[in-house]
């Protein structure tokens, strides 16, 4: 039994860190994860919609590139705003608001009658989506027990694979069903608006955020709820005065400058390669002569490989640590991308595509686990949001660059460039500090 004198000195964050994983943690993970999966479904659907619109609206590659890229312009803005708002008004409120914004805009996209209208709505969708992802990972990270925090955040990221698989299924079954198939596919995006209506009441607010705003009674209540779920006797915590961000609590201060630079580099390179590849794969396969339905079938199979990628990353992240796991999966992504560029048969396309999906999404899981651990509470949302926003610049560039690279050197050049970007990201990951097993900074 813990020494009562020691127990009395535990902060609320320490009390959360000592708990086992409970059903209450599970509800937080699933509640956040469903929003994450819906986000992924939306991003994934646009790749299938692009392939359908290319045939139905007779769109050229440049126009398709803008449809694919404009959402990432919104995501860059959303990631910055979402992180800042999460540090000011709370993780939970921002999470619910962003789900509502992108859900309504996605549903409205189904009614678009012109390219211009679709592009505008995709921009709004991006704002909501970009703000939600770093906020959800920060909230889950702040509640997860220290011993398995990395694994829990990777499990959250795994919901992305579920969403993308749903997108692939909808793309395969619904989009080719008729002239309005793509509209029905996008209409599914209205689901998040229903989810957003209940999300604010089903998820707890961050204890660290509540303490930083002086709302200690609410913070205490939240911690006691998790302790009760674990069958752990609550102990009183000292009530510190509301935290204020010190001058050194800047993501570019000397203490954080190197890790911020490395994190931004990883985010940029992984976004460039991931979105450049996966937004275009269905369309590229059609351009290589495969029927639309066959192209979507290949994409569905490739997408399924995301789940084991997350599972292996979740296991390794507590065994190897965050930094090594991230670097290895990024290096594997580089090799797989280069191999996919040379793939010339159906078997090779599926095998190399599955390898790319496995390693790339495992890397994403590790990256989302790393981000919230790098900064103190006062700038945690800002730090993760700013890195995501910088990465979204690459997301904008990637879909636009594919037609240019194809014209210059075909699939080999396209995926060769993506492979090099993955290698650069792997190198940058080695400059990140290792925080496995350590408490989050207050």
Short mmCIF file of C-alpha atoms in Angstrom, two decimals:
data_model
loop_
_atom_site.label_atom_id
_atom_site.label_comp_id
_atom_site.label_asym_id
_atom_site.label_seq_id
_atom_site.Cartn_x
_atom_site.Cartn_y
_atom_site.Cartn_z
CA UNK A 1 0.00 0.00 0.00
CA UNK A 2 1.24 3.49 -0.83
CA UNK A 3 2.68 5.57 1.98
CA UNK A 4 -0.08 8.04 2.99
CA UNK A 5 2.40 10.91 3.22
CA UNK A 6 3.61 10.22 -0.31
CA UNK A 7 0.04 9.77 -1.54
CA UNK A 8 -0.93 13.19 -0.23
CA UNK A 9 1.77 14.80 -2.38
CA UNK A 10 0.46 13.39 -5.65
CA UNK A 11 -0.69 15.89 -8.21
CA UNK A 12 -3.81 15.15 -10.22
CA UNK A 13 -1.68 14.33 -13.26
CA UNK A 14 0.31 11.84 -11.18
CA UNK A 15 -2.91 10.31 -9.90
CA UNK A 16 -4.04 9.77 -13.50
CA UNK A 17 -0.65 8.35 -14.50
CA UNK A 18 -0.74 5.65 -11.80
CA UNK A 19 -4.12 4.24 -12.89
CA UNK A 20 -4.62 1.08 -14.94
CA UNK A 21 -6.48 1.25 -18.23
CA UNK A 22 -10.21 1.10 -17.42
CA UNK A 23 -13.54 1.11 -19.24
CA UNK A 24 -13.66 4.86 -18.68
CA UNK A 25 -10.37 5.20 -20.58
CA UNK A 26 -11.88 2.96 -23.22
CA UNK A 27 -14.93 5.19 -23.59
CA UNK A 28 -12.67 8.23 -24.00
CA UNK A 29 -10.60 6.39 -26.59
CA UNK A 30 -13.62 5.16 -28.56
CA UNK A 31 -15.46 8.49 -28.25
CA UNK A 32 -12.46 10.34 -29.67
CA UNK A 33 -11.68 7.55 -32.11
CA UNK A 34 -15.10 7.58 -33.76
CA UNK A 35 -14.60 11.24 -34.59
CA UNK A 36 -11.15 10.35 -35.92
CA UNK A 37 -12.58 7.54 -38.08
CA UNK A 38 -15.23 9.86 -39.52
CA UNK A 39 -12.48 12.33 -40.41
CA UNK A 40 -10.51 9.62 -42.20
CA UNK A 41 -13.62 8.48 -44.03
CA UNK A 42 -14.10 11.99 -45.37
CA UNK A 43 -10.48 12.35 -46.53
CA UNK A 44 -10.53 8.88 -48.06
CA UNK A 45 -13.80 9.44 -49.91
CA UNK A 46 -12.45 12.39 -51.85
CA UNK A 47 -9.92 10.12 -53.61
CA UNK A 48 -12.77 7.98 -54.93
CA UNK A 49 -14.89 11.02 -55.76
CA UNK A 50 -11.99 12.44 -57.78
CA UNK A 51 -11.81 9.27 -59.88
CA UNK A 52 -15.57 9.36 -60.50
CA UNK A 53 -15.68 13.09 -61.34
CA UNK A 54 -12.76 12.71 -63.75
CA UNK A 55 -15.02 10.51 -65.85
CA UNK A 56 -18.41 12.13 -65.16
CA UNK A 57 -17.48 15.82 -65.34
CA UNK A 58 -14.57 15.28 -67.77
CA UNK A 59 -12.14 17.10 -65.48
CA UNK A 60 -8.48 17.51 -66.33
CA UNK A 61 -5.63 16.61 -63.98
CA UNK A 62 -5.10 20.19 -62.81
CA UNK A 63 -8.74 20.62 -61.75
CA UNK A 64 -8.68 17.26 -59.99
CA UNK A 65 -5.52 18.34 -58.19
CA UNK A 66 -7.27 21.41 -56.81
CA UNK A 67 -10.22 19.36 -55.61
CA UNK A 68 -7.76 17.12 -53.80
CA UNK A 69 -5.58 19.93 -52.46
CA UNK A 70 -8.02 22.62 -51.35
CA UNK A 71 -9.13 20.65 -48.31
CA UNK A 72 -5.57 20.69 -47.07
CA UNK A 73 -5.44 24.47 -47.31
CA UNK A 74 -8.35 24.50 -44.88
CA UNK A 75 -6.64 21.84 -42.75
CA UNK A 76 -3.55 24.02 -42.36
CA UNK A 77 -5.68 26.91 -41.11
CA UNK A 78 -7.80 24.60 -38.96
CA UNK A 79 -4.81 22.92 -37.31
CA UNK A 80 -3.37 26.26 -36.22
CA UNK A 81 -6.68 27.64 -34.97
CA UNK A 82 -7.69 24.38 -33.34
CA UNK A 83 -4.50 24.13 -31.32
CA UNK A 84 -4.73 27.72 -30.12
CA UNK A 85 -8.42 27.41 -29.22
CA UNK A 86 -7.81 24.12 -27.40
CA UNK A 87 -5.34 25.89 -25.10
CA UNK A 88 -7.83 28.73 -24.52
CA UNK A 89 -11.31 27.23 -24.31
CA UNK A 90 -10.62 23.53 -23.83
CA UNK A 91 -10.03 20.34 -25.79
CA UNK A 92 -13.59 19.01 -25.58
CA UNK A 93 -15.36 22.12 -26.87
CA UNK A 94 -13.03 22.47 -29.85
CA UNK A 95 -13.41 18.76 -30.63
CA UNK A 96 -17.20 19.05 -30.80
CA UNK A 97 -17.16 22.31 -32.79
CA UNK A 98 -14.77 21.01 -35.44
CA UNK A 99 -16.80 17.83 -35.93
CA UNK A 100 -19.88 19.96 -36.51
CA UNK A 101 -18.15 22.24 -39.03
CA UNK A 102 -16.72 19.51 -41.18
CA UNK A 103 -19.79 17.26 -40.95
CA UNK A 104 -22.16 19.94 -42.25
CA UNK A 105 -19.76 21.01 -45.01
CA UNK A 106 -19.21 17.42 -46.16
CA UNK A 107 -22.94 16.79 -46.34
CA UNK A 108 -23.39 20.01 -48.32
CA UNK A 109 -20.66 18.89 -50.74
CA UNK A 110 -23.01 16.14 -51.90
CA UNK A 111 -25.27 18.86 -53.35
CA UNK A 112 -22.51 20.69 -55.27
CA UNK A 113 -23.38 21.32 -58.91
CA UNK A 114 -20.11 22.90 -59.99
CA UNK A 115 -16.40 22.52 -59.45
CA UNK A 116 -16.24 25.96 -57.81
CA UNK A 117 -18.91 25.07 -55.22
CA UNK A 118 -17.24 21.75 -54.48
CA UNK A 119 -13.87 23.44 -53.97
CA UNK A 120 -15.30 26.02 -51.56
CA UNK A 121 -17.05 23.36 -49.50
CA UNK A 122 -13.93 21.16 -49.44
CA UNK A 123 -12.03 24.13 -48.03
CA UNK A 124 -14.53 24.45 -45.17
CA UNK A 125 -14.37 20.69 -44.57
CA UNK A 126 -10.60 21.03 -44.25
CA UNK A 127 -10.86 23.70 -41.57
CA UNK A 128 -12.93 21.42 -39.36
CA UNK A 129 -10.83 18.35 -40.05
CA UNK A 130 -7.49 20.07 -39.52
CA UNK A 131 -8.54 21.44 -36.13
CA UNK A 132 -9.93 18.16 -34.81
CA UNK A 133 -7.03 15.73 -35.22
CA UNK A 134 -4.36 17.32 -32.97
CA UNK A 135 -6.99 18.25 -30.39
CA UNK A 136 -8.23 14.66 -30.07
CA UNK A 137 -4.71 13.22 -29.71
CA UNK A 138 -3.85 15.83 -27.05
CA UNK A 139 -6.96 15.03 -25.00
CA UNK A 140 -6.37 11.27 -25.11
CA UNK A 141 -2.67 11.67 -24.35
CA UNK A 142 -3.39 13.77 -21.26
CA UNK A 143 -5.67 11.09 -19.77
CA UNK A 144 -3.78 7.94 -20.78
CA UNK A 145 -1.79 6.14 -18.04
CA UNK A 146 1.89 6.95 -18.37
CA UNK A 147 3.05 3.34 -18.82
CA UNK A 148 0.92 2.81 -21.94
CA UNK A 149 0.36 6.37 -23.15
CA UNK A 150 2.09 5.82 -26.49
CA UNK A 151 0.16 2.63 -27.13
CA UNK A 152 -3.16 4.31 -26.35
CA UNK A 153 -2.48 7.20 -28.73
CA UNK A 154 -1.49 4.77 -31.50
CA UNK A 155 -4.77 2.93 -30.82
CA UNK A 156 -6.55 6.26 -31.32
CA UNK A 157 -4.73 6.75 -34.62
CA UNK A 158 -5.80 3.24 -35.66
CA UNK A 159 -9.35 4.57 -35.94
CA UNK A 160 -8.02 6.42 -38.99
CA UNK A 161 -7.58 3.06 -40.70
CA UNK A 162 -11.14 2.09 -39.81
CA UNK A 163 -12.40 5.31 -41.37
CA UNK A 164 -10.30 4.89 -44.49
CA UNK A 165 -11.51 1.30 -44.86
CA UNK A 166 -15.09 2.57 -44.60
CA UNK A 167 -14.25 5.11 -47.30
CA UNK A 168 -12.84 2.34 -49.49
CA UNK A 169 -15.96 0.22 -48.97
CA UNK A 170 -18.25 3.16 -49.76
CA UNK A 171 -16.08 4.03 -52.73
CA UNK A 172 -16.18 0.45 -53.99
CA UNK A 173 -19.90 -0.18 -53.38
CA UNK A 174 -21.58 3.24 -53.69
CA UNK A 175 -19.56 5.55 -55.95
CA UNK A 176 -19.76 3.32 -59.08
CA UNK A 177 -23.48 2.58 -58.49
CA UNK A 178 -24.69 5.39 -60.74
CA UNK A 179 -24.26 8.98 -61.84
CA UNK A 180 -25.08 10.23 -58.34
CA UNK A 181 -23.05 7.58 -56.55
CA UNK A 182 -20.39 10.07 -55.51
CA UNK A 183 -23.08 12.35 -54.06
CA UNK A 184 -24.49 9.58 -51.88
CA UNK A 185 -20.96 8.77 -50.75
CA UNK A 186 -20.36 12.34 -49.60
CA UNK A 187 -23.81 12.54 -47.99
CA UNK A 188 -22.60 10.02 -45.43
CA UNK A 189 -20.50 12.90 -44.07
CA UNK A 190 -23.58 14.28 -42.34
CA UNK A 191 -23.10 11.59 -39.68
CA UNK A 192 -20.52 13.67 -37.77
CA UNK A 193 -23.06 16.42 -37.16
CA UNK A 194 -25.15 13.99 -35.13
CA UNK A 195 -22.07 12.77 -33.32
CA UNK A 196 -21.00 16.35 -32.53
CA UNK A 197 -24.33 17.00 -30.80
CA UNK A 198 -23.48 14.48 -28.08
CA UNK A 199 -19.69 14.54 -28.01
CA UNK A 200 -19.43 17.54 -25.67
CA UNK A 201 -21.36 15.71 -22.97
CA UNK A 202 -19.77 12.30 -23.35
CA UNK A 203 -16.08 13.20 -23.11
CA UNK A 204 -14.24 14.68 -20.12
CA UNK A 205 -12.32 17.94 -20.37
CA UNK A 206 -8.55 17.82 -19.95
CA UNK A 207 -7.56 17.88 -16.25
CA UNK A 208 -4.38 19.78 -17.05
CA UNK A 209 -6.37 22.36 -18.99
CA UNK A 210 -8.89 22.78 -16.14
CA UNK A 211 -6.09 23.28 -13.62
CA UNK A 212 -4.38 25.82 -15.86
CA UNK A 213 -7.61 27.85 -15.84
CA UNK A 214 -8.09 27.58 -12.07
CA UNK A 215 -11.11 25.26 -12.38
CA UNK A 216 -9.79 22.91 -9.71
CA UNK A 217 -13.15 21.58 -8.55
CA UNK A 218 -13.92 20.32 -12.05
CA UNK A 219 -10.42 18.93 -12.39
CA UNK A 220 -10.78 17.05 -9.10
CA UNK A 221 -14.15 15.67 -10.14
CA UNK A 222 -12.73 14.39 -13.43
CA UNK A 223 -9.80 12.66 -11.74
CA UNK A 224 -12.03 11.07 -9.11
CA UNK A 225 -14.25 9.71 -11.84
CA UNK A 226 -11.31 7.84 -13.37
CA UNK A 227 -10.09 6.69 -9.94
CA UNK A 228 -13.53 5.35 -9.11
CA UNK A 229 -13.63 3.45 -12.40
CA UNK A 230 -10.29 1.86 -11.49
CA UNK A 231 -11.33 1.06 -7.91
CA UNK A 232 -8.54 3.30 -6.57
CA UNK A 233 -9.02 5.32 -3.39
CA UNK A 234 -8.80 9.05 -4.22
CA UNK A 235 -6.19 11.15 -2.46
CA UNK A 236 -6.26 14.94 -2.11
CA UNK A 237 -4.06 16.98 -4.40
CA UNK A 238 -2.56 20.37 -3.65
CA UNK A 239 -4.39 23.17 -5.43
CA UNK A 240 -1.80 25.24 -7.19
CA UNK A 241 -2.66 28.68 -8.49
CA UNK A 242 -3.73 28.78 -12.14
CA UNK A 243 -0.79 28.17 -14.42
CA UNK A 244 0.34 30.87 -16.76
CA UNK A 245 2.61 30.39 -19.71
CA UNK A 246 6.09 31.54 -18.88
CA UNK A 247 8.24 33.38 -21.34
CA UNK A 248 10.20 30.17 -21.93
CA UNK A 249 6.99 28.24 -22.73
CA UNK A 250 7.33 28.92 -26.43
CA UNK A 251 7.70 26.14 -28.95
CA UNK A 252 10.69 28.08 -30.37
CA UNK A 253 12.44 28.76 -27.05
CA UNK A 254 15.94 27.22 -26.68
CA UNK A 255 14.51 24.31 -24.69
CA UNK A 256 12.13 23.28 -27.47
CA UNK A 257 13.69 24.63 -30.66
CA UNK A 258 15.37 21.42 -31.85
CA UNK A 259 12.39 19.19 -31.18
CA UNK A 260 10.03 21.66 -32.87
CA UNK A 261 12.20 21.80 -35.98
CA UNK A 262 12.45 18.00 -36.14
CA UNK A 263 8.73 17.55 -35.54
CA UNK A 264 7.82 20.03 -38.26
CA UNK A 265 10.19 18.30 -40.70
CA UNK A 266 8.61 14.90 -40.03
CA UNK A 267 5.10 16.33 -40.38
CA UNK A 268 5.96 18.02 -43.69
CA UNK A 269 7.60 15.01 -45.31
CA UNK A 270 5.06 12.42 -44.17
CA UNK A 271 2.16 14.60 -45.35
CA UNK A 272 3.79 15.13 -48.74
CA UNK A 273 4.19 11.42 -49.36
CA UNK A 274 1.04 10.10 -47.73
CA UNK A 275 -1.47 12.44 -49.32
CA UNK A 276 0.35 12.57 -52.64
CA UNK A 277 0.13 8.79 -52.86
CA UNK A 278 -3.20 7.86 -51.32
CA UNK A 279 -5.29 10.71 -52.72
CA UNK A 280 -4.16 9.79 -56.25
CA UNK A 281 -3.86 5.98 -56.16
CA UNK A 282 -7.44 5.23 -57.37
CA UNK A 283 -7.13 7.74 -60.23
CA UNK A 284 -3.62 6.59 -61.15
CA UNK A 285 -4.79 2.98 -61.40
CA UNK A 286 -7.65 4.03 -63.69
CA UNK A 287 -5.18 5.96 -65.85
CA UNK A 288 -3.08 2.79 -66.12
CA UNK A 289 -6.02 1.04 -67.73
CA UNK A 290 -7.79 -0.63 -64.83
CA UNK A 291 -11.60 -0.30 -64.76
CA UNK A 292 -13.01 2.05 -62.10
CA UNK A 293 -14.42 -0.79 -59.98
CA UNK A 294 -11.18 -2.80 -60.26
CA UNK A 295 -9.16 0.26 -59.22
CA UNK A 296 -11.38 0.73 -56.17
CA UNK A 297 -11.02 -2.98 -55.34
CA UNK A 298 -7.20 -2.66 -55.35
CA UNK A 299 -7.43 0.42 -53.16
CA UNK A 300 -9.66 -1.39 -50.66
CA UNK A 301 -7.20 -4.27 -50.36
CA UNK A 302 -4.27 -1.88 -49.93
CA UNK A 303 -6.19 0.07 -47.29
CA UNK A 304 -6.79 -3.06 -45.19
CA UNK A 305 -3.03 -3.26 -44.56
CA UNK A 306 -3.28 -0.12 -42.43
CA UNK A 307 -4.73 -2.05 -39.47
CA UNK A 308 -1.78 -4.43 -38.91
CA UNK A 309 0.55 -1.44 -39.39
CA UNK A 310 -1.07 0.31 -36.45
CA UNK A 311 -1.12 -2.88 -34.38
CA UNK A 312 2.60 -3.49 -34.78
CA UNK A 313 3.42 0.17 -34.13
CA UNK A 314 1.29 0.12 -30.96
CA UNK A 315 3.24 -2.87 -29.67
CA UNK A 316 6.69 -1.56 -30.62
CA UNK A 317 6.19 1.99 -29.36
CA UNK A 318 6.46 0.87 -25.72
CA UNK A 319 9.16 -1.73 -26.53
CA UNK A 320 11.48 0.30 -28.75
CA UNK A 321 10.32 3.78 -27.78
CA UNK A 322 8.74 6.52 -29.85
CA UNK A 323 11.76 7.75 -31.77
CA UNK A 324 13.06 4.41 -33.07
CA UNK A 325 9.59 3.10 -33.92
CA UNK A 326 8.81 6.25 -35.90
CA UNK A 327 12.14 6.20 -37.75
CA UNK A 328 11.89 2.49 -38.67
CA UNK A 329 8.35 2.78 -39.99
CA UNK A 330 9.29 5.85 -42.03
CA UNK A 331 12.28 4.01 -43.52
CA UNK A 332 10.01 1.08 -44.37
CA UNK A 333 7.63 3.53 -46.03
CA UNK A 334 10.48 4.85 -48.19
CA UNK A 335 11.36 1.38 -49.47
CA UNK A 336 7.72 0.48 -50.10
CA UNK A 337 7.06 3.74 -51.98
CA UNK A 338 10.00 3.17 -54.32
CA UNK A 339 8.88 -0.42 -54.94
CA UNK A 340 5.31 0.68 -55.70
CA UNK A 341 6.61 3.06 -58.35
CA UNK A 342 8.22 0.14 -60.20
CA UNK A 343 5.29 -2.28 -59.73
CA UNK A 344 4.01 -3.44 -63.12
CA UNK A 345 1.72 -6.38 -62.38
CA UNK A 346 -1.49 -6.67 -60.36
CA UNK A 347 0.26 -8.80 -57.76
CA UNK A 348 3.15 -6.37 -57.33
CA UNK A 349 0.79 -3.40 -57.15
CA UNK A 350 -1.15 -5.03 -54.31
CA UNK A 351 1.92 -6.32 -52.43
CA UNK A 352 3.91 -3.09 -52.60
CA UNK A 353 0.78 -1.02 -51.99
CA UNK A 354 0.00 -3.04 -48.87
CA UNK A 355 3.59 -2.58 -47.65
CA UNK A 356 3.31 1.17 -48.19
CA UNK A 357 0.01 1.22 -46.33
CA UNK A 358 1.41 -0.89 -43.45
CA UNK A 359 4.55 1.15 -42.83
CA UNK A 360 3.09 4.58 -43.56
CA UNK A 361 0.13 4.29 -41.22
CA UNK A 362 2.28 2.74 -38.49
CA UNK A 363 4.48 5.82 -38.78
CA UNK A 364 1.45 8.08 -38.45
CA UNK A 365 0.47 6.31 -35.24
CA UNK A 366 3.92 6.85 -33.74
CA UNK A 367 3.97 10.50 -34.85
CA UNK A 368 0.69 11.32 -33.10
CA UNK A 369 2.00 9.65 -29.95
CA UNK A 370 5.17 11.76 -30.01
CA UNK A 371 3.64 15.23 -30.51
CA UNK A 372 1.74 15.83 -27.24
CA UNK A 373 4.71 14.57 -25.19
CA UNK A 374 7.06 17.27 -26.43
CA UNK A 375 5.49 20.35 -24.81
CA UNK A 376 4.11 21.56 -21.46
CA UNK A 377 0.36 21.98 -20.88
CA UNK A 378 0.31 25.73 -21.62
CA UNK A 379 1.46 25.22 -25.21
CA UNK A 380 0.70 21.54 -25.85
CA UNK A 381 -2.27 22.27 -28.11
CA UNK A 382 -0.37 25.03 -29.88
CA UNK A 383 2.72 22.85 -30.35
CA UNK A 384 0.88 19.90 -31.85
CA UNK A 385 -1.45 22.12 -33.88
CA UNK A 386 1.39 24.21 -35.33
CA UNK A 387 3.29 21.10 -36.44
CA UNK A 388 0.15 19.71 -38.06
CA UNK A 389 -0.51 23.05 -39.77
CA UNK A 390 3.01 23.13 -41.22
CA UNK A 391 2.55 19.58 -42.46
CA UNK A 392 -0.65 20.59 -44.22
CA UNK A 393 1.40 22.84 -46.49
CA UNK A 394 2.87 19.65 -47.90
CA UNK A 395 -0.64 18.20 -48.13
CA UNK A 396 -1.58 21.11 -50.40
CA UNK A 397 1.50 20.68 -52.55
CA UNK A 398 1.31 16.90 -52.89
CA UNK A 399 -1.86 16.43 -54.98
CA UNK A 400 -0.89 19.38 -57.20
CA UNK A 401 2.59 17.95 -57.79
CA UNK A 402 1.51 14.50 -58.94
CA UNK A 403 0.44 15.50 -62.50
CA UNK A 404 3.70 17.43 -62.97
CA UNK A 405 5.82 14.51 -61.74
CA UNK A 406 3.86 12.06 -63.87
CA UNK A 407 4.50 14.13 -66.97
CA UNK A 408 8.21 14.38 -66.13
CA UNK A 409 8.96 10.79 -65.21
CA UNK A 410 5.88 8.67 -64.71
CA UNK A 411 5.04 6.56 -61.68
CA UNK A 412 8.72 5.85 -60.97
CA UNK A 413 9.47 9.55 -60.43
CA UNK A 414 6.26 10.19 -58.46
CA UNK A 415 6.89 7.47 -55.92
CA UNK A 416 10.65 8.00 -55.98
CA UNK A 417 10.07 11.55 -54.74
CA UNK A 418 7.73 10.25 -52.05
CA UNK A 419 10.35 7.68 -51.02
CA UNK A 420 13.00 10.38 -50.61
CA UNK A 421 10.59 12.44 -48.50
CA UNK A 422 10.00 9.44 -46.23
CA UNK A 423 13.78 8.99 -45.81
CA UNK A 424 14.19 12.65 -44.85
CA UNK A 425 11.40 12.24 -42.30
CA UNK A 426 13.12 9.18 -40.84
CA UNK A 427 16.32 11.18 -40.39
CA UNK A 428 14.47 14.06 -38.74
CA UNK A 429 12.74 11.65 -36.34
CA UNK A 430 16.11 10.75 -34.82
CA UNK A 431 16.41 14.32 -33.49
CA UNK A 432 13.24 14.01 -31.42
CA UNK A 433 13.66 13.38 -27.66
CA UNK A 434 12.53 10.03 -26.27
CA UNK A 435 9.73 10.37 -23.73
CA UNK A 436 8.57 6.77 -23.36
CA UNK A 437 7.57 6.10 -19.75
CA UNK A 438 7.91 9.74 -18.70
CA UNK A 439 5.16 11.96 -17.33
CA UNK A 440 3.81 14.78 -19.48
CA UNK A 441 5.18 18.21 -18.66
CA UNK A 442 2.82 20.29 -16.54
#
